[in-house]
Amino acid sequence: MTDPLTERVRANLARVQDRVADACARAGRADSPRLLVASKYWDVEGMASLAEAGIWLVGENRAEELVEKWARWHDVFEFHFIGHLQSRKARKVLPCVSLIHSVESVSLVEELNKRASGEVRVLLEVNVSGEESKYGILPAAAEAFLERAAAFERVRFVGLMTMAPLVTDPESVRPLFRELRKLRDRLAEVFSGRYELSELSMGMSNDYEVAVEEGATIIRLGSALLSGT
Ligand SMILES: *Cc1c(COP(=O)(O)O)cnc(C)c1O
């Protein structure tokens, strides 16, 4: 018999996938976003329930936990890093991940460039809401940031990421997702030839359907997979 946690994750995952498909249909999208599970809610051994439920992409917030989880599960999951990354931990994180979602300082870009053995794929974290408590580059500063970052050749920006504010009505963050998409489209033109900015990492448990309608290519979910029934 499968354990109850796996069953719960599996049922929630099926519901999420239905809702994602509906959101794609509403938006007339032919492609569908990748679903990343925020692994911070699971301990190392608990991640077995994710594997059994059919999840293959996870994102970790903390460097130490990433290293531990990666050591145990790198044959099973693809790992991304989604938390705030301090430059001094860049070296730890690099061997474990195929994408870092949360780059927002030139010093981190410099450190990644120095420590990487090959190319590092990253997203620029943008603070579209402008809330002071949030990490990320303000939209107006994103172009200048990428111009400076372009000097570091091993670091390849492949898109943008944002964390929307927690709200009760997900419709209220739609303009922020739309703004991130427009910014991505504009920067993709400005930096064509240097960067291919195709990814939009946006949407969490409370607002992923809106994010999918607005063009998310990666949604990051945690609590939606743990909820009751
Ligand atoms: C925890 C976390 C998520 C998932 O949050 P939920 O609201 O539980 O879906 C997504 N992105 C980041 C960066 C996170 O830290």
XYZ file of N, CA and C and ligand atoms in Angstrom:
702
model
N 0.833 -1.208 0.000
C 0.000 0.000 0.000
C 0.867 1.256 0.000
N 0.455 2.252 -0.743
C 1.189 3.516 -0.752
C 0.853 4.300 0.510
N 1.843 5.068 0.987
C 1.572 5.783 2.241
C 0.678 7.002 1.970
N 0.009 7.474 3.033
C -0.994 8.542 2.871
C -0.415 9.848 2.315
N 0.816 10.161 2.674
C 1.395 11.409 2.174
C 1.567 11.351 0.658
N 2.066 10.212 0.172
C 2.224 10.058 -1.274
C 0.871 10.180 -1.979
N -0.146 9.563 -1.384
C -1.486 9.639 -1.977
C -1.989 11.071 -2.034
N -1.724 11.796 -0.968
C -2.162 13.183 -0.919
C -1.444 14.019 -1.985
N -0.115 13.849 -2.070
C 0.651 14.604 -3.071
C 0.160 14.249 -4.474
N -0.098 12.968 -4.686
C -0.534 12.511 -6.003
C -1.896 13.124 -6.389
N -2.814 13.130 -5.420
C -4.148 13.707 -5.686
C -4.052 15.212 -5.931
N -3.264 15.885 -5.105
C -3.098 17.333 -5.294
C -2.423 17.646 -6.626
N -1.441 16.822 -6.971
C -0.733 17.032 -8.232
C -1.686 16.897 -9.417
N -2.550 15.886 -9.357
C -3.511 15.689 -10.451
C -4.424 16.910 -10.581
N -4.845 17.444 -9.437
C -5.719 18.619 -9.469
C -4.981 19.841 -10.025
N -3.731 20.015 -9.588
C -2.926 21.127 -10.111
C -2.771 20.992 -11.623
N -2.471 19.784 -12.079
C -2.252 19.591 -13.522
C -3.513 19.901 -14.325
N -4.684 19.526 -13.783
C -5.940 19.880 -14.450
C -6.107 21.389 -14.547
N -5.825 22.056 -13.431
C -6.001 23.515 -13.412
C -5.017 24.211 -14.330
N -3.800 23.678 -14.408
C -2.809 24.249 -15.323
C -3.296 24.075 -16.769
N -3.811 22.893 -17.066
C -4.306 22.633 -18.431
C -5.463 23.577 -18.763
N -6.352 23.797 -17.801
C -7.468 24.733 -18.022
C -6.965 26.152 -18.247
N -5.981 26.554 -17.442
C -5.435 27.914 -17.584
C -4.764 28.085 -18.945
N -4.044 27.047 -19.397
C -3.415 27.099 -20.722
C -4.492 27.245 -21.801
N -5.571 26.478 -21.653
C -6.657 26.534 -22.637
C -7.293 27.918 -22.651
N -7.559 28.470 -21.472
C -8.158 29.821 -21.403
C -7.280 30.850 -22.087
N -5.959 30.681 -21.945
C -5.033 31.667 -22.506
C -4.657 31.337 -23.945
N -5.169 30.239 -24.474
C -4.819 29.839 -25.833
C -3.367 29.420 -25.977
N -2.804 28.879 -24.908
C -1.409 28.430 -24.953
C -1.319 27.008 -25.457
N -0.378 26.760 -26.359
C -0.168 25.398 -26.844
C 0.858 24.669 -25.980
N 1.779 25.439 -25.409
C 2.806 24.832 -24.546
C 2.274 24.764 -23.116
N 2.974 24.038 -22.250
C 2.573 24.142 -20.848
C 3.806 24.352 -19.981
N 3.619 25.019 -18.842
C 4.772 25.349 -18.001
C 5.328 24.116 -17.295
N 6.578 24.196 -16.894
C 7.146 23.155 -16.054
C 6.705 23.386 -14.623
N 6.441 22.291 -13.938
C 6.020 22.383 -12.546
C 7.196 22.014 -11.645
N 7.619 22.998 -10.852
C 8.715 22.775 -9.910
C 8.121 22.700 -8.507
N 8.559 21.730 -7.733
C 8.072 21.614 -6.360
C 9.108 22.189 -5.395
N 8.653 23.107 -4.537
C 9.534 23.723 -3.534
C 9.817 22.686 -2.447
N 11.042 22.179 -2.429
C 11.358 21.028 -1.567
C 11.552 21.403 -0.106
N 11.463 22.702 0.229
C 11.670 23.104 1.629
C 10.657 22.493 2.581
N 9.503 22.068 2.059
C 8.472 21.474 2.911
C 8.730 19.992 3.220
N 9.722 19.403 2.564
C 9.992 17.975 2.749
C 11.394 17.782 3.318
N 11.558 16.819 4.210
C 12.919 16.513 4.635
C 13.513 15.492 3.654
N 14.783 15.158 3.896
C 15.499 14.360 2.903
C 14.742 13.077 2.560
N 14.367 12.305 3.591
C 13.709 11.023 3.300
C 12.270 11.207 2.828
N 11.623 12.273 3.321
C 10.240 12.561 2.909
C 10.097 12.828 1.421
N 11.208 13.175 0.770
C 11.135 13.451 -0.669
C 10.790 12.209 -1.487
N 10.838 11.049 -0.839
C 10.401 9.824 -1.521
C 8.967 9.960 -2.011
N 8.135 10.659 -1.231
C 6.729 10.783 -1.638
C 6.590 11.635 -2.903
N 7.522 12.565 -3.113
C 7.491 13.362 -4.352
C 7.843 12.477 -5.544
N 8.879 11.678 -5.349
C 9.305 10.790 -6.438
C 8.190 9.816 -6.801
N 7.547 9.250 -5.766
C 6.485 8.282 -6.033
C 5.269 8.911 -6.678
N 5.058 10.196 -6.401
C 3.917 10.879 -7.014
C 4.218 11.308 -8.458
N 5.462 11.129 -8.888
C 5.779 11.415 -10.288
C 6.367 12.793 -10.528
N 6.884 13.408 -9.468
C 7.522 14.721 -9.621
C 9.002 14.528 -9.923
N 9.530 15.330 -10.832
C 10.939 15.158 -11.199
C 11.756 16.433 -11.129
N 11.085 17.577 -10.864
C 11.815 18.847 -10.776
C 11.539 19.490 -9.424
N 12.604 19.754 -8.653
C 12.432 20.386 -7.344
C 13.328 21.617 -7.233
N 12.896 22.542 -6.370
C 13.683 23.759 -6.127
C 13.916 23.909 -4.643
N 15.175 24.117 -4.258
C 15.504 24.225 -2.831
C 15.894 25.668 -2.512
N 15.604 26.079 -1.259
C 15.876 27.449 -0.818
C 17.196 27.618 -0.081
N 17.687 26.533 0.508
C 18.857 26.684 1.378
C 20.012 25.826 0.871
N 21.204 26.431 0.875
C 22.372 25.770 0.298
C 22.689 24.446 1.002
N 22.644 24.447 2.337
C 23.021 23.235 3.072
C 22.040 22.095 2.791
N 20.748 22.449 2.808
C 19.737 21.421 2.542
C 19.815 20.920 1.116
N 20.135 21.823 0.219
C 20.286 21.434 -1.179
C 21.354 20.355 -1.317
N 22.489 20.596 -0.685
C 23.609 19.665 -0.806
C 23.218 18.281 -0.277
N 22.515 18.287 0.850
C 22.080 17.021 1.460
C 21.062 16.293 0.571
N 20.081 17.042 0.103
C 19.019 16.431 -0.708
C 19.559 15.965 -2.059
N 20.476 16.767 -2.599
C 21.058 16.404 -3.880
C 21.854 15.107 -3.766
N 22.628 14.987 -2.664
C 23.440 13.781 -2.470
C 22.558 12.531 -2.464
N 21.380 12.657 -1.867
C 20.482 11.509 -1.744
C 19.661 11.251 -3.014
N 19.319 12.322 -3.742
C 18.282 12.195 -4.765
C 18.670 12.649 -6.178
N 19.946 12.891 -6.434
C 20.247 13.486 -7.748
C 19.995 12.534 -8.915
N 19.853 11.248 -8.615
C 19.497 10.320 -9.697
C 18.029 10.435 -10.073
N 17.241 11.012 -9.167
C 15.787 11.010 -9.320
C 15.251 12.370 -9.781
N 15.744 13.445 -9.149
C 15.215 14.776 -9.428
C 16.245 15.650 -10.125
N 15.723 16.561 -10.939
C 16.519 17.711 -11.380
C 16.353 18.784 -10.300
N 17.446 19.408 -9.887
C 17.401 20.422 -8.819
C 17.637 21.826 -9.373
N 16.793 22.754 -8.916
C 17.033 24.181 -9.129
C 17.252 24.828 -7.761
N 17.849 26.014 -7.750
C 17.946 26.777 -6.509
C 16.995 27.959 -6.602
N 16.124 28.130 -5.581
C 15.106 29.190 -5.675
C 15.174 30.194 -4.519
N 16.061 29.965 -3.554
C 16.127 30.847 -2.385
C 17.110 31.985 -2.591
N 17.198 32.834 -1.576
C 18.185 33.909 -1.633
C 19.579 33.288 -1.522
N 20.462 33.630 -2.442
C 21.784 32.994 -2.469
C 22.876 33.993 -2.120
N 23.572 33.702 -1.015
C 24.706 34.544 -0.648
C 25.917 34.121 -1.468
N 26.718 35.103 -1.855
C 27.867 34.815 -2.725
C 28.770 33.726 -2.147
N 28.944 33.760 -0.824
C 29.880 32.789 -0.251
C 29.367 31.347 -0.329
N 28.077 31.174 -0.648
C 27.549 29.809 -0.778
C 27.420 29.361 -2.232
N 27.820 30.208 -3.145
C 27.667 29.902 -4.570
C 28.396 28.608 -4.942
N 29.566 28.443 -4.382
C 30.399 27.295 -4.738
C 29.750 25.963 -4.354
N 29.053 25.992 -3.200
C 28.341 24.804 -2.721
C 27.192 24.416 -3.641
N 26.481 25.445 -4.100
C 25.241 25.238 -4.841
C 25.513 24.795 -6.284
N 26.565 25.354 -6.865
C 26.816 25.157 -8.294
C 26.776 23.716 -8.810
N 27.446 22.761 -8.122
C 27.469 21.401 -8.691
C 26.123 20.697 -8.654
N 25.178 21.233 -7.881
C 23.908 20.524 -7.652
C 22.780 20.959 -8.586
N 22.886 22.094 -9.217
C 21.698 22.661 -9.869
C 21.878 22.917 -11.363
N 20.744 22.855 -12.075
C 20.751 23.178 -13.502
C 20.231 24.591 -13.765
N 19.670 25.235 -12.727
C 19.195 26.615 -12.885
C 19.106 27.276 -11.513
N 19.586 28.527 -11.432
C 19.445 29.330 -10.212
C 18.443 30.436 -10.517
N 17.308 30.464 -9.774
C 16.213 31.383 -10.099
C 16.397 32.786 -9.536
N 17.332 32.958 -8.618
C 17.284 34.094 -7.713
C 18.529 34.959 -7.756
N 19.006 35.289 -8.950
C 20.196 36.129 -9.047
C 19.777 37.595 -9.079
N 20.360 38.394 -8.191
C 19.948 39.792 -8.097
C 21.083 40.693 -7.628
N 22.327 40.195 -7.666
C 23.433 41.099 -7.371
C 24.599 40.789 -8.310
N 25.310 41.849 -8.687
C 26.448 41.665 -9.585
C 27.554 40.891 -8.875
N 27.658 41.073 -7.553
C 28.704 40.324 -6.846
C 28.439 38.818 -6.909
N 27.184 38.422 -6.886
C 26.866 36.995 -7.036
C 27.203 36.519 -8.458
N 26.879 37.315 -9.446
C 27.213 36.949 -10.831
C 28.721 36.754 -10.970
N 29.467 37.665 -10.366
C 30.928 37.601 -10.414
C 31.440 36.318 -9.755
N 30.867 35.998 -8.610
C 31.276 34.801 -7.874
C 30.917 33.524 -8.650
N 29.726 33.493 -9.225
C 29.319 32.325 -10.022
C 30.251 32.152 -11.215
N 30.596 33.267 -11.828
C 31.487 33.237 -12.987
C 32.863 32.679 -12.615
N 33.303 33.043 -11.416
C 34.617 32.613 -10.950
C 34.628 31.127 -10.569
N 33.531 30.673 -9.959
C 33.493 29.314 -9.418
C 33.011 28.251 -10.387
N 32.325 28.663 -11.441
C 31.721 27.679 -12.341
C 32.784 26.962 -13.152
N 32.553 25.671 -13.373
C 33.506 24.955 -14.225
C 33.079 25.071 -15.692
N 31.794 25.260 -15.923
C 31.311 25.498 -17.283
C 30.340 26.647 -17.267
N 29.276 26.496 -18.045
C 28.275 27.554 -18.099
C 27.261 27.401 -16.959
N 26.831 28.498 -16.381
C 25.800 28.461 -15.338
C 24.539 29.137 -15.871
N 23.411 28.442 -15.793
C 22.147 29.040 -16.232
C 21.448 29.679 -15.038
N 21.018 30.923 -15.217
C 20.397 31.652 -14.113
C 19.217 32.480 -14.609
N 18.375 32.884 -13.645
C 17.303 33.843 -13.907
C 17.590 35.113 -13.112
N 17.157 36.233 -13.637
C 17.244 37.490 -12.902
C 15.983 37.644 -12.057
N 16.173 37.788 -10.746
C 15.009 37.991 -9.876
C 14.616 39.460 -9.905
N 13.340 39.691 -10.231
C 12.849 41.064 -10.366
C 11.787 41.318 -9.298
N 11.898 42.458 -8.654
C 10.932 42.861 -7.633
C 9.874 43.740 -8.310
N 8.882 43.086 -8.926
C 7.897 43.873 -9.692
C 6.943 44.653 -8.793
N 6.727 44.160 -7.585
C 5.778 44.863 -6.706
C 6.434 46.068 -6.041
N 7.765 46.093 -6.038
C 8.475 47.203 -5.418
C 8.432 47.195 -3.887
N 7.902 46.131 -3.298
C 7.874 46.043 -1.835
C 9.301 45.996 -1.299
N 9.536 46.766 -0.248
C 10.899 46.834 0.282
C 11.372 45.527 0.885
N 10.425 44.719 1.350
C 10.798 43.464 1.993
C 11.234 42.399 0.990
N 11.062 42.677 -0.294
C 11.334 41.652 -1.300
C 12.731 41.789 -1.893
N 13.318 40.636 -2.189
C 14.571 40.633 -2.932
C 14.277 40.934 -4.388
N 15.308 41.285 -5.124
C 15.142 41.446 -6.566
C 15.476 42.842 -7.037
N 15.773 42.907 -8.328
C 16.114 44.162 -8.993
C 14.806 44.849 -9.392
N 14.728 46.139 -9.220
C 13.524 46.846 -9.681
C 13.475 46.814 -11.212
N 12.268 46.744 -11.772
C 12.149 46.632 -13.236
C 12.947 47.699 -13.987
N 12.941 48.915 -13.461
C 13.635 50.012 -14.154
C 15.149 49.813 -14.172
N 15.664 48.978 -13.289
C 17.117 48.780 -13.200
C 17.585 47.496 -13.888
N 16.637 46.740 -14.431
C 16.978 45.403 -14.949
C 17.912 45.474 -16.169
N 17.661 46.420 -17.051
C 18.494 46.496 -18.262
C 19.941 46.839 -17.909
N 20.116 47.822 -17.048
C 21.475 48.208 -16.637
C 22.169 47.053 -15.912
N 21.405 46.316 -15.129
C 21.981 45.163 -14.422
C 22.514 44.144 -15.421
N 21.693 43.805 -16.414
C 22.128 42.789 -17.385
C 23.312 43.283 -18.215
N 23.369 44.583 -18.459
C 24.527 45.120 -19.175
C 25.810 44.882 -18.389
N 25.761 45.125 -17.094
C 26.945 44.879 -16.252
C 27.248 43.387 -16.176
N 26.192 42.589 -16.033
C 26.378 41.146 -15.866
C 26.932 40.489 -17.130
N 26.678 41.108 -18.268
C 27.069 40.506 -19.550
C 28.577 40.325 -19.665
N 29.347 41.032 -18.837
C 30.801 40.896 -18.864
C 31.255 39.531 -18.334
N 30.376 38.871 -17.585
C 30.760 37.596 -16.956
C 30.271 36.439 -17.818
N 31.172 35.918 -18.618
C 30.766 35.104 -19.761
C 30.205 33.737 -19.428
N 30.563 33.214 -18.272
C 30.063 31.872 -17.952
C 28.638 31.879 -17.422
N 28.167 33.064 -17.046
C 26.828 33.153 -16.452
C 25.821 33.516 -17.547
N 24.944 32.567 -17.811
C 23.986 32.782 -18.893
C 22.584 33.028 -18.337
N 22.092 34.243 -18.502
C 20.712 34.552 -18.102
C 19.759 33.975 -19.134
N 18.775 33.214 -18.649
C 17.812 32.593 -19.569
C 16.383 33.071 -19.318
N 16.210 34.054 -18.426
C 14.866 34.572 -18.189
C 14.766 35.324 -16.875
N 13.536 35.559 -16.454
C 13.257 36.346 -15.257
C 12.429 35.533 -14.259
N 12.566 35.905 -12.993
C 11.785 35.274 -11.920
C 11.209 36.363 -11.037
N 10.019 36.127 -10.491
C 9.514 37.041 -9.473
C 8.738 36.302 -8.396
N 8.669 36.931 -7.226
C 7.818 36.487 -6.124
C 6.740 37.553 -5.980
N 5.497 37.190 -6.226
C 4.417 38.161 -6.058
C 4.066 38.263 -4.579
N 3.499 39.392 -4.161
C 3.057 39.488 -2.765
C 1.949 38.480 -2.487
N 1.861 38.048 -1.241
C 0.769 37.147 -0.835
C -0.515 37.954 -0.740
N -1.506 37.559 -1.511
C -2.781 38.291 -1.498
C -3.919 37.285 -1.399
N -5.084 37.744 -1.017
C -6.210 36.814 -0.943
C -6.842 36.600 -2.311
N -6.857 37.660 -3.137
C -7.428 37.504 -4.471
C -6.308 37.474 -5.513
N -6.040 36.283 -6.097
C -4.934 36.173 -7.044
C -5.054 37.119 -8.249
N -6.277 37.540 -8.573
C -6.449 38.482 -9.690
C -5.650 39.765 -9.469
N -5.453 40.113 -8.199
C -4.783 41.387 -7.939
C -3.294 41.351 -8.270
N -2.716 40.149 -8.471
C -1.302 40.121 -8.871
C -1.124 39.921 -10.383
N -2.245 39.778 -11.101
C -2.148 39.619 -12.560
C -1.315 40.734 -13.218
N -1.547 42.011 -12.854
C -0.752 43.071 -13.492
C 0.754 42.907 -13.272
N 1.141 42.333 -12.124
C 2.568 42.149 -11.848
C 3.154 41.073 -12.756
N 2.415 39.975 -12.937
C 2.887 38.922 -13.840
C 2.970 39.445 -15.270
N 1.961 40.250 -15.636
C 1.957 40.809 -16.996
C 3.158 41.729 -17.194
N 3.453 42.500 -16.153
C 4.595 43.412 -16.247
C 5.905 42.637 -16.392
N 6.035 41.527 -15.663
C 7.260 40.734 -15.765
C 7.403 40.180 -17.179
N 6.294 39.747 -17.734
C 6.344 39.214 -19.087
C 6.741 40.287 -20.108
N 6.157 41.463 -19.952
C 6.502 42.554 -20.881
C 7.973 42.939 -20.756
N 8.447 42.965 -19.514
C 9.855 43.285 -19.279
C 10.734 42.234 -19.948
N 10.360 40.970 -19.778
C 11.114 39.876 -20.420
C 11.143 40.065 -21.944
N 9.972 40.361 -22.518
C 9.905 40.533 -23.973
C 10.814 41.673 -24.438
N 10.815 42.758 -23.678
C 11.628 43.913 -24.070
C 13.118 43.589 -23.921
N 13.496 42.992 -22.797
C 14.910 42.671 -22.572
C 15.395 41.617 -23.563
N 14.505 40.703 -23.945
C 14.890 39.674 -24.924
C 15.312 40.334 -26.236
N 14.652 41.415 -26.592
C 15.051 42.133 -27.816
C 16.360 42.870 -27.627
N 16.443 43.590 -26.495
C 17.645 44.389 -26.229
C 18.898 43.502 -26.205
N 18.767 42.306 -25.608
C 19.939 41.446 -25.420
C 19.996 40.283 -26.407
N 19.248 40.366 -27.480
C 19.256 39.248 -28.440
C 20.671 39.123 -29.006
N 21.135 37.898 -29.130
C 22.526 37.701 -29.531
C 23.402 37.415 -28.327
N 23.097 38.033 -27.184
C 23.875 37.762 -25.969
C 23.162 36.747 -25.074
N 21.871 37.025 -24.835
C 21.078 36.135 -23.984
C 19.809 35.710 -24.709
N 19.385 34.476 -24.493
C 18.075 34.062 -24.971
C 17.146 33.999 -23.757
N 16.358 35.041 -23.581
C 15.541 35.160 -22.366
C 14.168 34.547 -22.613
N 14.071 33.238 -22.416
C 12.811 32.563 -22.719
C 12.002 32.203 -21.470
N 12.658 32.128 -20.316
C 11.957 31.629 -19.125
C 11.298 32.732 -18.305
N 10.124 32.396 -17.770
C 9.415 33.256 -16.811
C 9.027 32.381 -15.629
N 9.765 32.497 -14.524
C 9.473 31.706 -13.327
C 8.578 32.541 -12.428
N 7.286 32.246 -12.469
C 6.329 33.026 -11.661
C 5.086 32.198 -11.389
N 4.482 32.437 -10.219
C 3.295 31.694 -9.823
C 3.643 30.695 -8.737
N 2.911 30.776 -7.610
C 3.069 29.849 -6.498
C 1.683 29.265 -6.193
N 1.574 28.574 -5.052
C 0.330 27.835 -4.795
C -0.931 28.690 -4.891
N -0.846 29.927 -4.435
C -2.074 30.727 -4.384
C -2.382 31.466 -5.684
N -1.431 31.531 -6.593
C -1.677 32.370 -7.778
C -1.189 31.744 -9.095
N -0.930 30.434 -9.095
C -0.291 29.849 -10.279
C -1.178 29.865 -11.525
N -2.515 29.791 -11.322
C -3.364 29.767 -12.517
C -3.276 31.091 -13.270
N -3.277 32.184 -12.509
C -3.133 33.511 -13.128
C -1.767 33.611 -13.813
N -0.731 33.118 -13.142
C 0.621 33.184 -13.712
C 0.706 32.394 -15.023
N 0.051 31.242 -15.055
C 0.059 30.432 -16.283
C -0.654 31.195 -17.401
N -1.778 31.821 -17.076
C -2.483 32.619 -18.093
C -1.614 33.754 -18.624
N -0.725 34.265 -17.759
C 0.121 35.390 -18.166
C 1.463 34.946 -18.741
N 1.655 33.641 -18.928
C 2.832 33.191 -19.669
C 3.946 32.538 -18.876
N 3.698 32.168 -17.627
C 4.741 31.491 -16.837
C 5.262 30.270 -17.593
N 6.576 30.063 -17.576
C 7.145 28.835 -18.150
C 7.562 27.858 -17.052
N 7.721 28.382 -15.814
C 7.978 27.526 -14.651
C 7.091 28.044 -13.518
N 6.283 27.175 -12.919
C 5.547 27.552 -11.710
C 6.175 26.809 -10.541
N 6.207 27.480 -9.376
C 6.895 26.920 -8.199
C 5.880 26.663 -7.100
N 5.613 25.406 -6.834
C 4.541 25.062 -5.907
C 5.042 24.290 -4.699
N 4.447 24.607 -3.546
C 4.755 23.870 -2.332
C 3.477 23.449 -1.650
N 2.874 24.406 -0.929
C 1.728 24.077 -0.079
C 0.551 23.480 -0.848
N 0.407 23.815 -2.128
C -0.711 23.252 -2.908
C -0.644 21.727 -2.966
N 0.560 21.180 -2.821
C 0.678 19.724 -2.904
C 0.502 19.045 -1.546
N 0.469 19.852 -0.501
C 0.339 19.293 0.848
C -1.055 19.450 1.419
N -1.880 20.243 0.738
C -3.160 20.618 1.347
C -4.081 19.424 1.499
N -5.010 19.557 2.428
C -5.946 18.535 2.885
C -6.440 17.554 1.859
N -7.567 17.794 1.256
C -8.024 16.856 0.226
C -8.534 17.595 -0.987
C 8.278 28.208 -0.760
C 8.492 28.825 -2.088
C 7.604 28.589 -3.146
C 6.332 27.762 -2.986
O 5.460 28.403 -2.104
P 3.949 27.913 -1.907
O 3.205 29.176 -1.665
O 3.950 27.013 -0.753
O 3.518 27.277 -3.164
C 7.895 29.162 -4.367
N 8.983 29.927 -4.568
C 9.856 30.191 -3.589
C 11.046 31.035 -3.875
C 9.636 29.652 -2.316
O 10.501 29.932 -1.333
